[in-house]
Amino acid sequence: MTDHALDLAALREATDRFLGAAAAMDDLAAAAPSRLPGWSRRHVLAHLSRNADALVNVLQGRPMYADSETRERDIERDAPRPLAEHLADLRGSAARFEAAAAVPADWSRTVTMRNGVTDSASRVPFRRRIEVELHHVDLGVGYELEDLPDEFVTREIDFLAERFAGHPDVPSTGVAADDGRFWTTGGDAEGGPVVVRGTAPELLGWLAGRRDGSALKTEGGPLPALPPL
């Protein structure tokens, strides 16, 4: 069962780590490429600020974004700003999200995310933590998948295995961590069943599109090609 209060506490810790890493950069470093194709580190910072505000919309019953173009347009608008402005925006948007999450509410209610995806409100703090943790890795400043808290890695693999479950373009797939943890995902695409084995961080990297899966081993077929998130 999701405990949104615990997730909010873990999110604060993750946000503090991210802000510390961002504040250690200078404007030149912030303008350098991130690990995400086509995005500088400033794009990552802008995205995280606007994502916090978008999730405030979700918690307050509004559309996550005004329209399909808003997300990309706002990121491109904000990315060129100086680092100091990004840091202020990151702190302010994080505070707005925390304030929205502090309002007494029915956390079991269903909310609508981007592209019409629905979820329990109780999972919104964890969804925000996913953004903060993975984009910290995307900055390419020394925080790696192997540095992520183990409980987060486990839950994010749970989340991604659920997301790809039943997907018509993904064969039936077992995801096996070296420590014995096991997940199932995929759907009815040809080529299954396949078992993919490796360390939990490598498995997460593959599922989240952060690594190519070359460090993983497969049984029953080639490594499945996953659709973009």
PDB file of C-alpha atoms in Angstrom:
ATOM      1  CA  MET A   1       0.000   0.000   0.000  1.00  0.00           C
ATOM      2  CA  THR A   2       1.358   3.436  -0.942  1.00  0.00           C
ATOM      3  CA  ASP A   3       2.111   5.730   2.003  1.00  0.00           C
ATOM      4  CA  HIS A   4       2.053   9.236   0.570  1.00  0.00           C
ATOM      5  CA  ALA A   5       3.452  10.762   3.792  1.00  0.00           C
ATOM      6  CA  LEU A   6       6.540   8.570   3.644  1.00  0.00           C
ATOM      7  CA  ASP A   7       6.882   9.314  -0.054  1.00  0.00           C
ATOM      8  CA  LEU A   8       6.724  13.050   0.614  1.00  0.00           C
ATOM      9  CA  ALA A   9       9.528  12.719   3.171  1.00  0.00           C
ATOM     10  CA  ALA A  10      11.654  10.703   0.716  1.00  0.00           C
ATOM     11  CA  LEU A  11      10.876  13.275  -1.982  1.00  0.00           C
ATOM     12  CA  ARG A  12      12.194  16.091   0.218  1.00  0.00           C
ATOM     13  CA  GLU A  13      15.462  14.207   0.670  1.00  0.00           C
ATOM     14  CA  ALA A  14      15.751  13.541  -3.070  1.00  0.00           C
ATOM     15  CA  THR A  15      14.982  17.180  -3.845  1.00  0.00           C
ATOM     16  CA  ASP A  16      17.670  18.357  -1.409  1.00  0.00           C
ATOM     17  CA  ARG A  17      20.200  16.061  -3.122  1.00  0.00           C
ATOM     18  CA  PHE A  18      19.221  17.385  -6.529  1.00  0.00           C
ATOM     19  CA  LEU A  19      19.387  21.019  -5.422  1.00  0.00           C
ATOM     20  CA  GLY A  20      22.824  20.441  -3.917  1.00  0.00           C
ATOM     21  CA  ALA A  21      24.079  19.004  -7.194  1.00  0.00           C
ATOM     22  CA  ALA A  22      22.520  21.814  -9.227  1.00  0.00           C
ATOM     23  CA  ALA A  23      23.926  24.508  -6.949  1.00  0.00           C
ATOM     24  CA  ALA A  24      27.422  23.032  -7.320  1.00  0.00           C
ATOM     25  CA  MET A  25      27.373  23.846 -11.039  1.00  0.00           C
ATOM     26  CA  ASP A  26      28.162  27.186 -12.624  1.00  0.00           C
ATOM     27  CA  ASP A  27      26.435  28.715 -15.641  1.00  0.00           C
ATOM     28  CA  LEU A  28      28.877  27.102 -18.062  1.00  0.00           C
ATOM     29  CA  ALA A  29      28.316  23.651 -16.602  1.00  0.00           C
ATOM     30  CA  ALA A  30      24.546  24.176 -16.572  1.00  0.00           C
ATOM     31  CA  ALA A  31      24.617  24.998 -20.286  1.00  0.00           C
ATOM     32  CA  ALA A  32      26.486  21.763 -21.115  1.00  0.00           C
ATOM     33  CA  PRO A  33      24.638  18.764 -22.597  1.00  0.00           C
ATOM     34  CA  SER A  34      22.769  16.470 -20.239  1.00  0.00           C
ATOM     35  CA  ARG A  35      22.497  12.746 -20.847  1.00  0.00           C
ATOM     36  CA  LEU A  36      19.110  13.250 -22.494  1.00  0.00           C
ATOM     37  CA  PRO A  37      19.326  13.690 -26.278  1.00  0.00           C
ATOM     38  CA  GLY A  38      18.806  17.294 -27.308  1.00  0.00           C
ATOM     39  CA  TRP A  39      18.618  18.634 -23.769  1.00  0.00           C
ATOM     40  CA  SER A  40      21.171  20.699 -21.899  1.00  0.00           C
ATOM     41  CA  ARG A  41      21.330  20.497 -18.124  1.00  0.00           C
ATOM     42  CA  ARG A  42      19.337  23.723 -18.084  1.00  0.00           C
ATOM     43  CA  HIS A  43      16.551  21.924 -19.947  1.00  0.00           C
ATOM     44  CA  VAL A  44      16.507  19.303 -17.188  1.00  0.00           C
ATOM     45  CA  LEU A  45      16.294  22.018 -14.520  1.00  0.00           C
ATOM     46  CA  ALA A  46      13.474  23.795 -16.372  1.00  0.00           C
ATOM     47  CA  HIS A  47      11.567  20.553 -16.828  1.00  0.00           C
ATOM     48  CA  LEU A  48      11.751  19.690 -13.134  1.00  0.00           C
ATOM     49  CA  SER A  49      10.397  23.085 -12.117  1.00  0.00           C
ATOM     50  CA  ARG A  50       7.494  22.930 -14.538  1.00  0.00           C
ATOM     51  CA  ASN A  51       6.780  19.293 -13.642  1.00  0.00           C
ATOM     52  CA  ALA A  52       6.314  20.284 -10.001  1.00  0.00           C
ATOM     53  CA  ASP A  53       3.782  22.918 -11.013  1.00  0.00           C
ATOM     54  CA  ALA A  54       2.059  20.455 -13.347  1.00  0.00           C
ATOM     55  CA  LEU A  55       1.676  17.992 -10.478  1.00  0.00           C
ATOM     56  CA  VAL A  56       0.189  20.756  -8.329  1.00  0.00           C
ATOM     57  CA  ASN A  57      -2.434  21.017 -11.079  1.00  0.00           C
ATOM     58  CA  VAL A  58      -3.048  17.283 -10.794  1.00  0.00           C
ATOM     59  CA  LEU A  59      -3.477  17.417  -7.015  1.00  0.00           C
ATOM     60  CA  GLN A  60      -5.868  20.346  -7.331  1.00  0.00           C
ATOM     61  CA  GLY A  61      -8.031  18.696  -9.988  1.00  0.00           C
ATOM     62  CA  ARG A  62      -6.879  20.670 -13.026  1.00  0.00           C
ATOM     63  CA  PRO A  63      -5.355  19.307 -16.252  1.00  0.00           C
ATOM     64  CA  MET A  64      -1.676  18.551 -15.796  1.00  0.00           C
ATOM     65  CA  TYR A  65      -0.864  20.757 -18.820  1.00  0.00           C
ATOM     66  CA  ALA A  66      -3.110  23.233 -20.612  1.00  0.00           C
ATOM     67  CA  ASP A  67      -2.505  21.468 -23.938  1.00  0.00           C
ATOM     68  CA  SER A  68      -0.155  18.978 -25.569  1.00  0.00           C
ATOM     69  CA  GLU A  69       2.342  21.673 -26.576  1.00  0.00           C
ATOM     70  CA  THR A  70       2.557  23.457 -23.217  1.00  0.00           C
ATOM     71  CA  ARG A  71       5.138  21.131 -21.648  1.00  0.00           C
ATOM     72  CA  GLU A  72       7.700  21.433 -24.440  1.00  0.00           C
ATOM     73  CA  ARG A  73       7.057  25.139 -25.013  1.00  0.00           C
ATOM     74  CA  ASP A  74       7.562  26.026 -21.345  1.00  0.00           C
ATOM     75  CA  ILE A  75      10.777  24.017 -21.110  1.00  0.00           C
ATOM     76  CA  GLU A  76      12.242  25.729 -24.181  1.00  0.00           C
ATOM     77  CA  ARG A  77      11.170  29.118 -22.831  1.00  0.00           C
ATOM     78  CA  ASP A  78      12.764  28.603 -19.412  1.00  0.00           C
ATOM     79  CA  ALA A  79      15.899  26.644 -20.294  1.00  0.00           C
ATOM     80  CA  PRO A  80      18.120  29.610 -21.338  1.00  0.00           C
ATOM     81  CA  ARG A  81      17.829  31.345 -17.963  1.00  0.00           C
ATOM     82  CA  PRO A  82      20.885  31.835 -15.698  1.00  0.00           C
ATOM     83  CA  LEU A  83      21.543  29.114 -13.149  1.00  0.00           C
ATOM     84  CA  ALA A  84      20.550  31.372 -10.237  1.00  0.00           C
ATOM     85  CA  GLU A  85      17.071  31.761 -11.721  1.00  0.00           C
ATOM     86  CA  HIS A  86      16.768  28.017 -12.222  1.00  0.00           C
ATOM     87  CA  LEU A  87      17.732  27.366  -8.602  1.00  0.00           C
ATOM     88  CA  ALA A  88      15.176  29.869  -7.331  1.00  0.00           C
ATOM     89  CA  ASP A  89      12.515  28.320  -9.569  1.00  0.00           C
ATOM     90  CA  LEU A  90      13.374  24.798  -8.443  1.00  0.00           C
ATOM     91  CA  ARG A  91      13.070  25.789  -4.787  1.00  0.00           C
ATOM     92  CA  GLY A  92       9.872  27.725  -5.347  1.00  0.00           C
ATOM     93  CA  SER A  93       8.154  25.040  -7.395  1.00  0.00           C
ATOM     94  CA  ALA A  94       9.171  22.345  -4.888  1.00  0.00           C
ATOM     95  CA  ALA A  95       7.673  24.455  -2.102  1.00  0.00           C
ATOM     96  CA  ARG A  96       4.442  24.900  -4.075  1.00  0.00           C
ATOM     97  CA  PHE A  97       4.163  21.147  -4.588  1.00  0.00           C
ATOM     98  CA  GLU A  98       4.790  20.474  -0.902  1.00  0.00           C
ATOM     99  CA  ALA A  99       2.168  23.056   0.072  1.00  0.00           C
ATOM    100  CA  ALA A 100      -0.393  21.492  -2.272  1.00  0.00           C
ATOM    101  CA  ALA A 101       0.364  18.048  -0.856  1.00  0.00           C
ATOM    102  CA  ALA A 102      -0.071  19.339   2.712  1.00  0.00           C
ATOM    103  CA  VAL A 103      -3.726  20.282   2.148  1.00  0.00           C
ATOM    104  CA  PRO A 104      -6.051  17.686   3.751  1.00  0.00           C
ATOM    105  CA  ALA A 105      -7.470  15.569   0.946  1.00  0.00           C
ATOM    106  CA  ASP A 106      -8.724  12.139  -0.027  1.00  0.00           C
ATOM    107  CA  TRP A 107      -5.504  10.463  -1.094  1.00  0.00           C
ATOM    108  CA  SER A 108      -7.387   7.438  -2.401  1.00  0.00           C
ATOM    109  CA  ARG A 109      -9.092   9.524  -5.112  1.00  0.00           C
ATOM    110  CA  THR A 110      -8.294   8.987  -8.772  1.00  0.00           C
ATOM    111  CA  VAL A 111      -6.388  11.756 -10.535  1.00  0.00           C
ATOM    112  CA  THR A 112      -5.607  12.312 -14.202  1.00  0.00           C
ATOM    113  CA  MET A 113      -2.023  12.623 -15.358  1.00  0.00           C
ATOM    114  CA  ARG A 114      -0.567  13.545 -18.738  1.00  0.00           C
ATOM    115  CA  ASN A 115      -2.094  11.945 -21.856  1.00  0.00           C
ATOM    116  CA  GLY A 116      -5.174  10.859 -19.925  1.00  0.00           C
ATOM    117  CA  VAL A 117      -3.346   8.360 -17.696  1.00  0.00           C
ATOM    118  CA  THR A 118      -5.128   7.903 -14.374  1.00  0.00           C
ATOM    119  CA  ASP A 119      -3.683   6.926 -11.005  1.00  0.00           C
ATOM    120  CA  SER A 120      -4.325   7.158  -7.303  1.00  0.00           C
ATOM    121  CA  ALA A 121      -3.505  10.545  -5.784  1.00  0.00           C
ATOM    122  CA  SER A 122      -1.425   8.657  -3.224  1.00  0.00           C
ATOM    123  CA  ARG A 123       1.098   7.797  -5.951  1.00  0.00           C
ATOM    124  CA  VAL A 124       1.668  11.384  -7.075  1.00  0.00           C
ATOM    125  CA  PRO A 125       4.466  12.047  -4.527  1.00  0.00           C
ATOM    126  CA  PHE A 126       6.287   8.938  -5.753  1.00  0.00           C
ATOM    127  CA  ARG A 127       5.767   9.992  -9.362  1.00  0.00           C
ATOM    128  CA  ARG A 128       7.395  13.308  -8.501  1.00  0.00           C
ATOM    129  CA  ARG A 129      10.253  11.495  -6.777  1.00  0.00           C
ATOM    130  CA  ILE A 130      10.816   9.471  -9.965  1.00  0.00           C
ATOM    131  CA  GLU A 131      11.278  12.719 -11.864  1.00  0.00           C
ATOM    132  CA  VAL A 132      13.736  14.097  -9.318  1.00  0.00           C
ATOM    133  CA  GLU A 133      15.812  10.936  -8.880  1.00  0.00           C
ATOM    134  CA  LEU A 134      16.134   9.957 -12.543  1.00  0.00           C
ATOM    135  CA  HIS A 135      16.758  13.487 -13.759  1.00  0.00           C
ATOM    136  CA  HIS A 136      19.473  13.834 -11.116  1.00  0.00           C
ATOM    137  CA  VAL A 137      21.179  10.938 -12.910  1.00  0.00           C
ATOM    138  CA  ASP A 138      20.445  12.613 -16.261  1.00  0.00           C
ATOM    139  CA  LEU A 139      22.455  15.689 -15.239  1.00  0.00           C
ATOM    140  CA  GLY A 140      25.636  13.604 -15.558  1.00  0.00           C
ATOM    141  CA  VAL A 141      27.314  15.175 -12.549  1.00  0.00           C
ATOM    142  CA  GLY A 142      28.368  12.028 -10.686  1.00  0.00           C
ATOM    143  CA  TYR A 143      25.053  10.696  -9.363  1.00  0.00           C
ATOM    144  CA  GLU A 144      24.499   7.321 -11.002  1.00  0.00           C
ATOM    145  CA  LEU A 145      21.807   4.673 -11.027  1.00  0.00           C
ATOM    146  CA  GLU A 146      23.959   2.726  -8.583  1.00  0.00           C
ATOM    147  CA  ASP A 147      23.698   5.657  -6.142  1.00  0.00           C
ATOM    148  CA  LEU A 148      19.896   5.574  -6.033  1.00  0.00           C
ATOM    149  CA  PRO A 149      18.382   4.297  -2.771  1.00  0.00           C
ATOM    150  CA  ASP A 150      17.699   0.579  -3.040  1.00  0.00           C
ATOM    151  CA  GLU A 151      14.074   0.909  -1.995  1.00  0.00           C
ATOM    152  CA  PHE A 152      13.556   3.454  -4.766  1.00  0.00           C
ATOM    153  CA  VAL A 153      15.157   1.162  -7.350  1.00  0.00           C
ATOM    154  CA  THR A 154      12.848  -1.677  -6.311  1.00  0.00           C
ATOM    155  CA  ARG A 155       9.725   0.466  -6.416  1.00  0.00           C
ATOM    156  CA  GLU A 156      10.627   2.070  -9.721  1.00  0.00           C
ATOM    157  CA  ILE A 157      11.155  -1.350 -11.300  1.00  0.00           C
ATOM    158  CA  ASP A 158       7.740  -2.299  -9.864  1.00  0.00           C
ATOM    159  CA  PHE A 159       6.298   0.855 -11.439  1.00  0.00           C
ATOM    160  CA  LEU A 160       7.871   0.279 -14.861  1.00  0.00           C
ATOM    161  CA  ALA A 161       7.022  -3.426 -14.918  1.00  0.00           C
ATOM    162  CA  GLU A 162       3.412  -2.416 -14.263  1.00  0.00           C
ATOM    163  CA  ARG A 163       3.595   0.229 -16.982  1.00  0.00           C
ATOM    164  CA  PHE A 164       4.759  -2.240 -19.644  1.00  0.00           C
ATOM    165  CA  ALA A 165       2.488  -5.084 -18.466  1.00  0.00           C
ATOM    166  CA  GLY A 166       0.192  -6.181 -21.256  1.00  0.00           C
ATOM    167  CA  HIS A 167       1.893  -3.914 -23.791  1.00  0.00           C
ATOM    168  CA  PRO A 168       1.258  -5.326 -27.270  1.00  0.00           C
ATOM    169  CA  ASP A 169       4.746  -4.390 -28.501  1.00  0.00           C
ATOM    170  CA  VAL A 170       6.637  -6.054 -25.624  1.00  0.00           C
ATOM    171  CA  PRO A 171       6.908  -9.854 -25.395  1.00  0.00           C
ATOM    172  CA  SER A 172       6.154 -11.625 -22.138  1.00  0.00           C
ATOM    173  CA  THR A 173       9.243 -10.802 -20.093  1.00  0.00           C
ATOM    174  CA  GLY A 174      10.653 -11.852 -16.747  1.00  0.00           C
ATOM    175  CA  VAL A 175      12.940  -9.314 -15.094  1.00  0.00           C
ATOM    176  CA  ALA A 176      15.355 -11.049 -12.718  1.00  0.00           C
ATOM    177  CA  ALA A 177      17.716  -9.191 -10.396  1.00  0.00           C
ATOM    178  CA  ASP A 178      20.920 -10.860  -9.289  1.00  0.00           C
ATOM    179  CA  ASP A 179      19.747 -10.759  -5.663  1.00  0.00           C
ATOM    180  CA  GLY A 180      16.716 -12.936  -6.423  1.00  0.00           C
ATOM    181  CA  ARG A 181      14.021 -10.310  -6.939  1.00  0.00           C
ATOM    182  CA  PHE A 182      11.774 -11.049  -9.920  1.00  0.00           C
ATOM    183  CA  TRP A 183       9.178  -9.113 -11.893  1.00  0.00           C
ATOM    184  CA  THR A 184       6.989  -9.961 -14.882  1.00  0.00           C
ATOM    185  CA  THR A 185       5.969  -7.558 -17.611  1.00  0.00           C
ATOM    186  CA  GLY A 186       5.198  -7.354 -21.309  1.00  0.00           C
ATOM    187  CA  GLY A 187       2.294  -8.562 -23.382  1.00  0.00           C
ATOM    188  CA  ASP A 188       1.580 -10.652 -26.441  1.00  0.00           C
ATOM    189  CA  ALA A 189       4.306  -9.553 -28.834  1.00  0.00           C
ATOM    190  CA  GLU A 190       6.258 -12.264 -30.612  1.00  0.00           C
ATOM    191  CA  GLY A 191       9.489 -13.523 -29.124  1.00  0.00           C
ATOM    192  CA  GLY A 192       8.535 -14.418 -25.586  1.00  0.00           C
ATOM    193  CA  PRO A 193       8.764 -15.507 -22.968  1.00  0.00           C
ATOM    194  CA  VAL A 194      12.129 -13.875 -22.333  1.00  0.00           C
ATOM    195  CA  VAL A 195      13.988 -13.566 -19.033  1.00  0.00           C
ATOM    196  CA  VAL A 196      16.289 -10.560 -18.589  1.00  0.00           C
ATOM    197  CA  ARG A 197      18.894 -10.803 -15.815  1.00  0.00           C
ATOM    198  CA  GLY A 198      21.259  -8.315 -14.215  1.00  0.00           C
ATOM    199  CA  THR A 199      21.804  -6.016 -11.284  1.00  0.00           C
ATOM    200  CA  ALA A 200      18.809  -4.003 -10.159  1.00  0.00           C
ATOM    201  CA  PRO A 201      20.351  -0.660 -11.256  1.00  0.00           C
ATOM    202  CA  GLU A 202      21.131  -2.059 -14.723  1.00  0.00           C
ATOM    203  CA  LEU A 203      17.602  -3.434 -15.016  1.00  0.00           C
ATOM    204  CA  LEU A 204      16.185  -0.072 -13.991  1.00  0.00           C
ATOM    205  CA  GLY A 205      18.430   1.697 -16.498  1.00  0.00           C
ATOM    206  CA  TRP A 206      17.119  -0.498 -19.304  1.00  0.00           C
ATOM    207  CA  LEU A 207      13.460  -0.215 -18.297  1.00  0.00           C
ATOM    208  CA  ALA A 208      13.722   3.570 -17.861  1.00  0.00           C
ATOM    209  CA  GLY A 209      15.575   4.124 -21.146  1.00  0.00           C
ATOM    210  CA  ARG A 210      18.756   5.266 -19.417  1.00  0.00           C
ATOM    211  CA  ARG A 211      20.958   2.323 -20.481  1.00  0.00           C
ATOM    212  CA  ASP A 212      21.031   0.146 -23.554  1.00  0.00           C
ATOM    213  CA  GLY A 213      20.861  -3.174 -21.722  1.00  0.00           C
ATOM    214  CA  SER A 214      24.267  -4.355 -22.969  1.00  0.00           C
ATOM    215  CA  ALA A 215      25.223  -5.322 -19.391  1.00  0.00           C
ATOM    216  CA  LEU A 216      22.189  -7.589 -19.076  1.00  0.00           C
ATOM    217  CA  LYS A 217      21.834 -11.280 -19.944  1.00  0.00           C
ATOM    218  CA  THR A 218      18.791 -12.768 -21.643  1.00  0.00           C
ATOM    219  CA  GLU A 219      17.270 -16.233 -21.824  1.00  0.00           C
ATOM    220  CA  GLY A 220      14.660 -17.325 -24.350  1.00  0.00           C
ATOM    221  CA  GLY A 221      15.298 -14.607 -26.908  1.00  0.00           C
ATOM    222  CA  PRO A 222      16.948 -11.270 -27.583  1.00  0.00           C
ATOM    223  CA  LEU A 223      16.613  -8.295 -25.271  1.00  0.00           C
ATOM    224  CA  PRO A 224      13.147  -6.840 -25.881  1.00  0.00           C
ATOM    225  CA  ALA A 225      12.960  -3.387 -27.469  1.00  0.00           C
ATOM    226  CA  LEU A 226      10.940  -1.195 -25.111  1.00  0.00           C
ATOM    227  CA  PRO A 227       8.702   1.652 -26.310  1.00  0.00           C
ATOM    228  CA  PRO A 228       9.613   5.155 -25.113  1.00  0.00           C
ATOM    229  CA  LEU A 229       8.198   6.291 -21.794  1.00  0.00           C
TER     230      LEU A 229
END
